Amino acid sequence: LPLREVSRAWGWLNSLTVPVALRSSFYGAYSKAFNCNLEEMEAGSVTDFENLGTFFYRTLKAGARPVDTKADLVCPSDGKILCLGRVDEQNRQVPLVKGLTYSLDALLGKKANNVSAATDSKLNADASQALYRGNKLYYTVIYLAPGDYHRFHSPADWTVTTRRHFAGELLSVSPWIVEKIRNLFIINERVSLAGQWKHGFFSMIPVGATNVGSIVINFDEEMKTNTPDVPSATFPIGTYTEKAFTGKDKVVLKRGDEIGGFKLGSTVVLVFEAPEKFEFAYKEGDVVKMGTRLGK
């Protein structure tokens, strides 16, 4: 199916101006259908949103998502936890969803068609060092539904050293589909942010989906995902672009800092190193809010 083209068309529809007289009923119907909480939005009224795209990407009132200041690791977004646990260190597999596993190396970009050998070795070596330090590698996947707050934030104090944008498919990431399609998170368009936190390796991977080709990274304006002004031929499916953040471009994030967002709902994957005694504060299927304690 031409899902990239469909997603671009949906993006165009989202940019169309909604007549002021229709905004209350239009956004009200959408909010009711997808359980949007309009009381927490920063805007004073839904009539302030010119189009559906701006409504999707709405900001929240100050204090609507308090960040747990005593937690080393917090939830990066609103959503539902699809899965969490430890990476299979022997086979370097991430058992993301019921019976389906993902290669950690593929998720980070190892052996891609236009791989940068030096950066590739560094990223995957950083992930492997966990074993030598006596730590473990952990993962979690958070699914954002269409009615959720669509911005994602830093889950920890960490430094981003590399960004990889993978041009991919835009299959649905609904829980039902994720359980049916092997390697969905590797096939789909995604942005892999990798770096270090106080316990070692840390990575955050926003994954695109149908009607969600546009992933925004606030500190990387040159990155363009599936948008009409970037022809598909420029970044063929299966390739990626890469950027290193060093020197004056070094990206240092604090827990709770806004990183970017999706122009609709999608998924955030975390893969990180932590001591063996690390424990998640949630279980699979739990609904979470950005800023709440993810683990300890």
XYZ file of N, CA, C and O in Angstrom, residues 125-201:
308
model
N 29.360 -0.713 20.205
C 30.314 -1.000 21.274
C 29.826 -0.388 22.578
O 29.915 -0.992 23.643
N 29.272 0.833 22.504
C 28.732 1.473 23.705
C 27.664 0.599 24.340
O 27.592 0.444 25.559
N 26.780 0.022 23.499
C 25.722 -0.838 24.013
C 26.307 -2.112 24.628
O 25.828 -2.610 25.638
N 27.375 -2.625 24.020
C 27.968 -3.874 24.510
C 28.735 -3.698 25.806
O 28.882 -4.639 26.584
N 29.256 -2.498 26.060
C 30.073 -2.259 27.245
C 29.307 -2.494 28.542
O 29.905 -2.658 29.601
N 27.980 -2.503 28.451
C 27.174 -2.718 29.657
C 27.584 -4.003 30.367
O 27.666 -4.071 31.592
N 27.852 -5.033 29.594
C 28.190 -6.333 30.166
C 29.507 -6.274 30.918
O 29.674 -6.909 31.971
N 30.445 -5.525 30.386
C 31.760 -5.449 31.012
C 31.714 -4.626 32.303
O 32.557 -4.801 33.176
N 30.754 -3.723 32.407
C 30.645 -2.913 33.621
C 29.772 -3.591 34.670
O 29.505 -3.029 35.713
N 29.291 -4.765 34.358
C 28.425 -5.463 35.294
C 26.989 -4.987 35.225
O 26.161 -5.341 36.060
N 26.669 -4.150 34.229
C 25.307 -3.656 34.047
C 24.530 -4.544 33.091
O 25.064 -5.501 32.519
N 23.274 -4.197 32.880
C 22.419 -4.894 31.930
C 21.832 -3.875 30.960
O 21.825 -2.669 31.220
N 21.329 -4.365 29.838
C 20.620 -3.518 28.878
C 19.124 -3.752 29.032
O 18.666 -4.898 29.078
N 18.376 -2.660 29.132
C 16.927 -2.727 29.320
C 16.226 -2.017 28.168
O 16.831 -1.220 27.442
N 14.937 -2.301 28.024
C 14.167 -1.663 26.958
C 12.737 -1.437 27.417
O 12.249 -2.105 28.349
N 12.083 -0.511 26.783
C 10.637 -0.336 26.963
C 10.061 0.294 25.707
O 10.749 1.024 24.990
N 8.808 0.004 25.426
C 8.112 0.539 24.255
C 6.812 1.184 24.715
O 5.993 0.536 25.379
N 6.627 2.464 24.374
C 5.427 3.203 24.761
C 4.657 3.612 23.507
O 5.208 4.277 22.627
N 3.408 3.213 23.436
C 2.546 3.521 22.292
C 1.683 4.735 22.588
O 1.004 4.785 23.619
N 1.717 5.724 21.700
C 0.894 6.930 21.833
C -0.341 6.791 20.956
O -0.232 6.606 19.738
N -1.514 6.862 21.558
C -2.774 6.789 20.819
C -3.104 8.153 20.218
O -2.535 9.176 20.617
N -4.020 8.214 19.237
C -4.346 9.484 18.577
C -4.793 10.594 19.522
O -4.614 11.771 19.223
N -5.350 10.257 20.680
C -5.833 11.286 21.590
C -4.804 11.759 22.599
O -5.060 12.691 23.355
N -3.618 11.134 22.603
C -2.602 11.471 23.594
C -1.900 12.796 23.286
O -1.943 13.302 22.161
N -1.225 13.323 24.284
C -0.296 14.446 24.122
C 0.847 13.919 23.257
O 1.467 12.902 23.575
N 1.146 14.602 22.133
C 2.016 14.006 21.123
C 3.475 14.434 21.174
O 4.257 14.079 20.295
N 3.853 15.186 22.184
C 5.257 15.582 22.299
C 5.984 14.606 23.226
O 5.381 14.045 24.131
N 7.277 14.414 22.949
C 8.055 13.529 23.816
C 9.210 14.303 24.431
O 9.717 15.267 23.858
N 9.604 13.872 25.625
C 10.566 14.595 26.449
C 11.723 13.698 26.855
O 11.657 12.477 26.716
N 12.755 14.315 27.374
C 13.927 13.548 27.803
C 13.582 12.719 29.036
O 13.115 13.260 30.037
N 13.838 11.412 28.995
C 13.519 10.573 30.144
C 14.585 10.594 31.229
O 14.382 10.039 32.307
N 15.728 11.240 30.936
C 16.834 11.241 31.899
C 17.758 12.422 31.618
O 17.595 13.132 30.619
N 18.729 12.619 32.488
C 19.818 13.546 32.209
C 20.817 12.775 31.348
O 21.408 11.785 31.809
N 20.993 13.192 30.095
C 21.907 12.454 29.223
C 22.435 13.335 28.104
O 21.947 14.453 27.897
N 23.449 12.836 27.410
C 24.063 13.554 26.305
C 23.832 12.778 25.012
O 24.146 11.583 24.932
N 23.258 13.443 24.014
C 23.027 12.824 22.710
C 24.268 13.043 21.854
O 24.707 14.180 21.657
N 24.855 11.960 21.353
C 26.058 12.075 20.531
C 25.806 11.797 19.052
O 26.553 12.269 18.196
N 24.736 11.039 18.749
C 24.473 10.662 17.354
C 22.980 10.619 17.070
O 22.188 10.192 17.904
N 22.629 11.099 15.881
C 21.254 10.961 15.380
C 21.275 10.209 14.057
O 22.053 10.519 13.176
N 20.425 9.218 13.941
C 20.243 8.535 12.662
C 18.768 8.575 12.290
O 17.921 8.171 13.086
N 18.491 9.066 11.095
C 17.116 9.078 10.579
C 17.007 8.009 9.508
O 17.639 8.094 8.456
N 16.194 6.991 9.785
C 16.001 5.882 8.865
C 14.757 6.109 8.018
O 13.653 6.245 8.558
N 14.927 6.160 6.703
C 13.783 6.273 5.798
C 13.138 4.895 5.697
O 13.794 3.923 5.312
N 11.882 4.787 6.087
C 11.244 3.470 6.100
C 9.779 3.519 5.730
O 9.261 4.529 5.254
N 9.122 2.420 5.980
C 7.692 2.319 5.716
C 6.923 3.074 6.793
O 7.493 3.509 7.795
N 5.620 3.207 6.582
C 4.777 3.873 7.574
C 3.579 2.981 7.895
O 2.427 3.361 7.727
N 3.896 1.776 8.368
C 2.846 0.847 8.773
C 2.269 1.281 10.115
O 2.934 1.953 10.904
N 1.053 0.883 10.372
C 0.420 1.210 11.647
C 1.208 0.582 12.792
O 1.749 -0.520 12.661
N 1.292 1.292 13.917
C 1.960 0.742 15.106
C 0.945 0.467 16.218
O 1.286 0.431 17.391
N -0.314 0.289 15.852
C -1.309 -0.066 16.863
C -0.917 -1.409 17.462
O -0.293 -2.247 16.787
N -1.216 -1.640 18.735
C -0.805 -2.892 19.386
C -1.207 -4.145 18.604
O -0.440 -5.114 18.545
N -2.379 -4.126 17.971
C -2.832 -5.305 17.231
C -1.918 -5.581 16.046
O -1.558 -6.731 15.777
N -1.502 -4.529 15.334
C -0.636 -4.687 14.172
C 0.773 -5.073 14.601
O 1.431 -5.913 13.975
N 1.263 -4.462 15.679
C 2.622 -4.745 16.160
C 2.799 -6.233 16.463
O 3.875 -6.804 16.245
N 1.747 -6.870 16.939
C 1.831 -8.295 17.269
C 1.821 -9.181 16.033
O 2.150 -10.360 16.117
N 1.434 -8.624 14.881
C 1.276 -9.434 13.670
C 2.436 -9.308 12.685
O 2.667 -10.213 11.886
N 3.160 -8.175 12.709
C 4.192 -7.941 11.698
C 5.580 -7.987 12.324
O 5.926 -7.146 13.162
N 6.362 -8.965 11.910
C 7.716 -9.116 12.438
C 8.601 -7.944 11.992
O 8.516 -7.484 10.856
N 9.446 -7.462 12.908
C 10.399 -6.385 12.615
C 9.734 -5.057 12.239
O 10.328 -4.246 11.526
N 8.522 -4.833 12.724
C 7.796 -3.605 12.370
C 8.580 -2.348 12.728
O 8.667 -1.401 11.942
N 9.176 -2.313 13.922
C 9.874 -1.108 14.357
C 11.174 -0.874 13.589
O 11.729 0.217 13.623
N 11.669 -1.909 12.916
C 12.869 -1.759 12.093
C 12.486 -1.398 10.664
O 13.199 -0.679 9.969
N 11.333 -1.877 10.213
C 10.846 -1.563 8.868
C 10.392 -0.113 8.782
O 10.604 0.574 7.775
N 9.770 0.391 9.846
C 9.155 1.720 9.811
C 10.169 2.862 9.880
O 11.285 2.698 10.363
N 9.714 4.030 9.418
C 10.496 5.262 9.548
C 10.774 5.512 11.029
O 9.892 5.369 11.874
N 12.026 5.880 11.335
C 12.350 6.111 12.738
C 13.574 7.005 12.864
O 14.335 7.182 11.912
N 13.743 7.564 14.050
C 14.909 8.385 14.362
C 15.562 7.772 15.594
O 14.924 7.617 16.635
N 16.830 7.407 15.463
C 17.558 6.817 16.577
C 18.492 7.860 17.179
O 19.411 8.343 16.508
N 18.223 8.235 18.423
C 19.095 9.147 19.170
C 19.891 8.297 20.150
O 19.312 7.559 20.943
N 21.228 8.394 20.087
C 22.061 7.560 20.951
C 23.095 8.414 21.661
O 23.563 9.424 21.133
N 23.447 7.984 22.874
C 24.433 8.731 23.643
C 24.726 8.061 24.965
O 24.718 6.831 25.062
N 24.956 8.881 25.985
C 25.374 8.363 27.278
C 24.591 9.031 28.411
O 24.247 10.207 28.331
N 24.317 8.241 29.468
C 23.828 8.803 30.719
C 24.720 8.290 31.830
O 25.739 7.657 31.560
N 24.397 8.566 33.048
C 25.338 8.280 34.136
C 25.640 6.800 34.316
O 26.655 6.438 34.907
N 24.769 5.931 33.781
C 25.004 4.496 33.908
C 25.608 3.884 32.643
O 25.790 2.672 32.575
N 25.864 4.716 31.614
C 26.451 4.191 30.386
C 25.606 4.501 29.155
O 25.092 5.610 29.003
N 25.442 3.514 28.289
C 24.754 3.704 27.014
C 23.281 4.076 27.207
O 22.607 3.540 28.086
